[in-house]
Coordinates of C-alpha atoms in Angstrom, one line a residue:
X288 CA 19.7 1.0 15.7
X289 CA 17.3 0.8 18.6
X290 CA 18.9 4.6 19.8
X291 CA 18.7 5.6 16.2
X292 CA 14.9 5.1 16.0
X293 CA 13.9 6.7 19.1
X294 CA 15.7 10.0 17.6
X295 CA 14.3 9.3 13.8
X296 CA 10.8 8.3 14.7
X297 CA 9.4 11.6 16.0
X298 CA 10.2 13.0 13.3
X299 CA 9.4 11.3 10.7
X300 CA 5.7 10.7 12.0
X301 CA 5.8 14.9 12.3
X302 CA 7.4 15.3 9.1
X303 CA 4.4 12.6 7.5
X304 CA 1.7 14.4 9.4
X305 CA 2.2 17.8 8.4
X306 CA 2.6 16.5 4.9
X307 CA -0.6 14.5 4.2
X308 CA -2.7 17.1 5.9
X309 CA -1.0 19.7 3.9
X310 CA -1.8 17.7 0.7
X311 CA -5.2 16.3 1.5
X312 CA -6.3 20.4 1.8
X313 CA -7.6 20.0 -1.4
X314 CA -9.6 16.9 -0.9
X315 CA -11.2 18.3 2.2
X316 CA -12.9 21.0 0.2
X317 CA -14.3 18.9 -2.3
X318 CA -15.8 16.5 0.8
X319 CA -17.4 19.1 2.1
X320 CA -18.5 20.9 -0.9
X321 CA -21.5 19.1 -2.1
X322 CA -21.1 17.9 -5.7
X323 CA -22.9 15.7 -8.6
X324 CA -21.3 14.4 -11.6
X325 CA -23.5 15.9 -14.7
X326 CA -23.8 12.8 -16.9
X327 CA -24.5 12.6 -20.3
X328 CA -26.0 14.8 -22.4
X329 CA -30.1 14.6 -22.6
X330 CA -29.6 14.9 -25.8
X331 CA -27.2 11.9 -26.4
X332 CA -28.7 8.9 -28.5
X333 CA -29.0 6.5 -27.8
X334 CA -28.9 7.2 -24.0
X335 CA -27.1 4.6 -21.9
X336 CA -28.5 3.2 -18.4
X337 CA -27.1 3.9 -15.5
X338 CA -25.0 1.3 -14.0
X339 CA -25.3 -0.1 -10.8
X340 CA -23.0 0.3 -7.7
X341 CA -21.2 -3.2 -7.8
X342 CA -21.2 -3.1 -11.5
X343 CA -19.3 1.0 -11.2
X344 CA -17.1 -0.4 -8.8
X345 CA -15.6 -3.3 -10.7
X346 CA -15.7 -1.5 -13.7
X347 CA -13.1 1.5 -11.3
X348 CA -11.6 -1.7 -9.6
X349 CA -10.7 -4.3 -12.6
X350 CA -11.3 -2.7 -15.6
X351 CA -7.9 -0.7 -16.6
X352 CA -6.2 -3.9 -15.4
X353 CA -8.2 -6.3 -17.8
X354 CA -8.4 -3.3 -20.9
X355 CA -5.5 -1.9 -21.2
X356 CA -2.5 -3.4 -18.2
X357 CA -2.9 -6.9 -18.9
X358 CA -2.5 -6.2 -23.0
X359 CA -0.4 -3.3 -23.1
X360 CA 2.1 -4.6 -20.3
X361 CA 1.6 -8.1 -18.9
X362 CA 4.6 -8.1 -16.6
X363 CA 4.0 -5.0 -15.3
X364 CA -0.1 -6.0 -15.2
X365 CA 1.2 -9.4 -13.0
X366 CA 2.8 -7.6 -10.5
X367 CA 0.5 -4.7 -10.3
X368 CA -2.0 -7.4 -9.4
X369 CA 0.5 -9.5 -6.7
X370 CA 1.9 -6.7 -5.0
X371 CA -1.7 -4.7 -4.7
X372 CA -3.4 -8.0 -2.7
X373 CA 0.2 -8.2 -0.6
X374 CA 0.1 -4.3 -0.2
X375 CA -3.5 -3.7 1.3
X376 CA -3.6 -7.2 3.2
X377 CA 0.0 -5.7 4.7
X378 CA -0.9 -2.2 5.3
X379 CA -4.8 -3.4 7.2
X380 CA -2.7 -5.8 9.5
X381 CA 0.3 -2.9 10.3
X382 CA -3.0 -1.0 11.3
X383 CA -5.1 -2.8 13.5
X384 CA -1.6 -3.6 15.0
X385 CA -1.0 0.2 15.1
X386 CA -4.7 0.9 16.8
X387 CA -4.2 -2.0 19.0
X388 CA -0.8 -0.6 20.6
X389 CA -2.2 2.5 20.8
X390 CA -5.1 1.5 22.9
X391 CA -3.1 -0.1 24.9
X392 CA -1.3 2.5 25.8
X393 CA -3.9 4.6 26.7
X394 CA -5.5 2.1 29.2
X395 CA -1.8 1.8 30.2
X396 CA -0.8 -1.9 29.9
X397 CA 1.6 -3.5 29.5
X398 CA 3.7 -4.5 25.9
X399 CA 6.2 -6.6 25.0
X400 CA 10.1 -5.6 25.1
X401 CA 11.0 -7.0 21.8
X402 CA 14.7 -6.4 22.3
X403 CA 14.4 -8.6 25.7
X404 CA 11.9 -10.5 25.0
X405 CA 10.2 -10.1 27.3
X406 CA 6.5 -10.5 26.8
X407 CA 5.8 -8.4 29.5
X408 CA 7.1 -4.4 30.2
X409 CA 6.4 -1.1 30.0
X410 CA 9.0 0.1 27.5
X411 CA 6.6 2.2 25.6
X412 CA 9.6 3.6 23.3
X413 CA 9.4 4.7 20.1
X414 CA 11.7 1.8 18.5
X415 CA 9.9 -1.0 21.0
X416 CA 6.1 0.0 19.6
X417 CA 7.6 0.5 15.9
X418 CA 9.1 -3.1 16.6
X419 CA 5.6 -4.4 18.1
X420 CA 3.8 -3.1 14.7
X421 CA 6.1 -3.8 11.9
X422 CA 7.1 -7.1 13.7
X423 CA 3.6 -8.2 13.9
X424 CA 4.4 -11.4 12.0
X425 CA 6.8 -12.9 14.5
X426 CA 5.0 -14.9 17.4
X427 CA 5.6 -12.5 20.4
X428 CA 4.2 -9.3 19.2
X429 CA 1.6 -11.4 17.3
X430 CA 0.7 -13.3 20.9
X431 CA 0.1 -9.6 22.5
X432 CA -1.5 -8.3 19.5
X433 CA -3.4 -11.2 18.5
X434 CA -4.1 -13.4 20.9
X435 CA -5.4 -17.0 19.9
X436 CA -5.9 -15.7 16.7
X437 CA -2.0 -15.0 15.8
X438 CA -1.2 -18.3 14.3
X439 CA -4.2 -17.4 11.7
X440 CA -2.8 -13.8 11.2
X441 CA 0.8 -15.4 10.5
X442 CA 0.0 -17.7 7.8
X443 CA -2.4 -15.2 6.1
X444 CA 0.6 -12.6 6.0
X445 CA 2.7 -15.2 5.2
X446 CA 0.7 -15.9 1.6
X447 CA 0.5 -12.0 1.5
X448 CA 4.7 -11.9 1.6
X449 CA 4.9 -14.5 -0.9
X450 CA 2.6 -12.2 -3.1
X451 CA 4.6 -9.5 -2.4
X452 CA 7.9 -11.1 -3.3
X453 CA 6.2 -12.2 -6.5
X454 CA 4.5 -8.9 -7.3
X455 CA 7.4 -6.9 -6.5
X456 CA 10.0 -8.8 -8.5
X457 CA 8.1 -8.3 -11.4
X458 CA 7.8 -4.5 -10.5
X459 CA 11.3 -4.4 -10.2
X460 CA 11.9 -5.8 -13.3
X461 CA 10.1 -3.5 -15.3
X462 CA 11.6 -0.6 -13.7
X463 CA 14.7 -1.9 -14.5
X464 CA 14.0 -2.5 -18.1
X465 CA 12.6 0.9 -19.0
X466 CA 9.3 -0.3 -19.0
X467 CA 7.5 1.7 -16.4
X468 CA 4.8 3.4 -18.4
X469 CA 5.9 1.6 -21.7
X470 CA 3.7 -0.6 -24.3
X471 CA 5.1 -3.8 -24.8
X472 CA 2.1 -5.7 -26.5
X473 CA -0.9 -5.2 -28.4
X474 CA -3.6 -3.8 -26.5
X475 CA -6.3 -4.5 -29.0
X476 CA -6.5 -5.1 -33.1
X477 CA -6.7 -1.6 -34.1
X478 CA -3.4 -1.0 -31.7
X479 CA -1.6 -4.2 -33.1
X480 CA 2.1 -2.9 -33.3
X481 CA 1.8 -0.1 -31.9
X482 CA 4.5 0.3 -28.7
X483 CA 5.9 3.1 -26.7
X484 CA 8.8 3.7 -24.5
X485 CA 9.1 3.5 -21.2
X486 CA 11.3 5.4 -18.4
X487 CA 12.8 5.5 -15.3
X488 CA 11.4 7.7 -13.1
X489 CA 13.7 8.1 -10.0
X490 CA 11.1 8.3 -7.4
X491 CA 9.9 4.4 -8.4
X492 CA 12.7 3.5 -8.2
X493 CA 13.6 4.4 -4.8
X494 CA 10.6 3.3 -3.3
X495 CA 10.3 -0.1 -4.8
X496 CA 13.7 -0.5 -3.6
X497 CA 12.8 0.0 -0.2
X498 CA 9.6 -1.9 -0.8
X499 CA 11.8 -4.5 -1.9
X500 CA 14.1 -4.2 1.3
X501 CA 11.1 -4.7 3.6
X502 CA 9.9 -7.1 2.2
X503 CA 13.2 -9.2 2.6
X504 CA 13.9 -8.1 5.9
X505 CA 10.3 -9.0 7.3
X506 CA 11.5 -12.6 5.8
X507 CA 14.6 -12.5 7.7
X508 CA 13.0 -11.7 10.6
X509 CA 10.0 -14.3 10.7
X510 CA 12.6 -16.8 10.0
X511 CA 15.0 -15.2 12.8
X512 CA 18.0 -15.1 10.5
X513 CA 19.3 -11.9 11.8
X514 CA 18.8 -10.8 15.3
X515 CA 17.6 -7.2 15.3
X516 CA 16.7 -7.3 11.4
X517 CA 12.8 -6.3 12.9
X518 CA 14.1 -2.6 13.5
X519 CA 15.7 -2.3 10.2
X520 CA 12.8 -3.3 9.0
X521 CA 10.9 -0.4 10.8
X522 CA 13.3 2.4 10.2
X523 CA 12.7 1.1 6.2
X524 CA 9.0 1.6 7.1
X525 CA 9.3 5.1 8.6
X526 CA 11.4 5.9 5.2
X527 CA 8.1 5.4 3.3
X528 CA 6.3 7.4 6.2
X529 CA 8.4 10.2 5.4
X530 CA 8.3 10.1 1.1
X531 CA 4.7 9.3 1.3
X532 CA 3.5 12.8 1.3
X533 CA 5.9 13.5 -1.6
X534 CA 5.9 10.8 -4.1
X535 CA 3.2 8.7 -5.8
X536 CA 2.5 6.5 -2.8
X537 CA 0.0 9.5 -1.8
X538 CA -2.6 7.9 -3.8
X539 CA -2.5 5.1 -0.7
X540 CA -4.0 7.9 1.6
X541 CA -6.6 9.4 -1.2
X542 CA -7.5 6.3 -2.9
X543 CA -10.8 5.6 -1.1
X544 CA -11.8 9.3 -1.9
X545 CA -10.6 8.8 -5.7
X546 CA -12.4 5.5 -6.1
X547 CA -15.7 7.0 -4.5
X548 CA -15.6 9.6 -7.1
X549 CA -14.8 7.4 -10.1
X550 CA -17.9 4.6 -8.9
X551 CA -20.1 7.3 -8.8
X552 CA -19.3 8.8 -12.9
X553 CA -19.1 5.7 -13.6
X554 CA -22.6 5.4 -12.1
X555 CA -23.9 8.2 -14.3
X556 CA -22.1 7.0 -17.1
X557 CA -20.1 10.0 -17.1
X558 CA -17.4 7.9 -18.1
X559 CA -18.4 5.1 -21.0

């Protein structure tokens, strides 16, 4: 496994690079083009005041979920919820751990050999840094990455896993029911009845189920149930590097530039 990732790795962080930055083209142009949402008409009667920024961005943030998720599709709304706390606490810690190794690196110290470990070495391959990273719950790459800090970091992601087990069941569940996209309840009184089908798209359904891999082996490994489980767990992780560019997870790399956007019609009350 350890041989497989040093070969894999490289490429899948080319393959991820080229992708987002072919994809994010877009989004550059509209950063650097200067642009103001036009509001409401002058016209309009009677003419609503603008909201404020923390008002706009809890409006972006919660407001599908408590409208129209947590009517239309409770399970689905339950683990939306779950898995998104468990996703971004997840994906923050995997990237100060990321920046950290990196840094290191460049002021050429030493890491920990994860295979020997060793807490000590200069094995700056591939499959021992993707090890340090995604393994940054166990207590030896948490030590180097954390210091006295690490016992903190563990039981935070520890609460994040269980949300992610949680979240992602339900997730799961509703794929496998047909529900993705479906109406299962009454959204409001004037909708009472009213339901539609769901599907199953195929590109949910293979990243949840690697979502749902990692997030089993990362318990496997914290609880050291299966030695060498940690670089399973990364090669899973460079799998999602790879479809990231390509499937709806690309909304993890434009979402700050989508919820600007949204705060600010909502701001101008572009959007009622």
């Amino acid at each position: 496994m350890i041989e497989l990732l040093n070969i894999i790795a490289p490429v899948a962080l080319t393959i991820f690079v080229v992708g987002v930055g072919l994809r994010l083209g877009r989004f550059g142009v509209a950063l650097l083009t200067k642009r103001h949402p036009r509001g409401v008409s002058p016209t309009f009667v009677p003419m609503p005041q603008r909201m404020g920024v923390l008002a706009a961005l809890n409006a972006v943030l919660f407001g599908p979920f408590k409208h129209f998720y947590r009517r239309s599709n409770p399970t689905w709304g339950r683990g939306y919820l779950l898995y998104h706390v468990a996703i971004i606490t997840e994906v923050i810690g995997y990237s100060i751990s990321a920046l950290i190794v990196f840094a290191v690196i460049v002021l050429g110290r030493p890491v920990p050999d994860v295979a020997l470990h060793l807490e000590e070495s200069f094995n700056y391959s591939p499959a021992n840094l993707l090890a340090i990273i995604f393994g940054n719950g166990e207590m030896l790459q948490a030590r180097f990455l954390f210091g006295q800090f690490a016992p903190v970091f563990i039981g935070i992601t520890w609460i994040a896993i269980g949300f992610a087990v949680l979240g992602n069941v339900h997730l799961m569940t509703v794929l496998l029911r047909r529900w993705s996209g479906a109406v299962v309840g009454d959204i409001d009184h004037a909708a009472k009845g009213i339901r539609t089908p769901g599907r199953l798209p195929w590109d949910r359904l293979v990243v949840r189920t690697i979502i749902f891999c990692i997030i089993w082996t990362e318990l496997l490994a914290r609880l050291h149930l299966v030695p060498g489980i940690v670089y399973f767990h990364a090669l899973l992780g460079l799998a999602l590097f790879v479809l990231l560019p390509f499937t709806y997870l690309f909304h993890m790399v434009y979402n700050f530039l989508a919820i600007f956007y949204a705060v600010r019609r909502r701001m101008a009350r572009t959007i009622a």
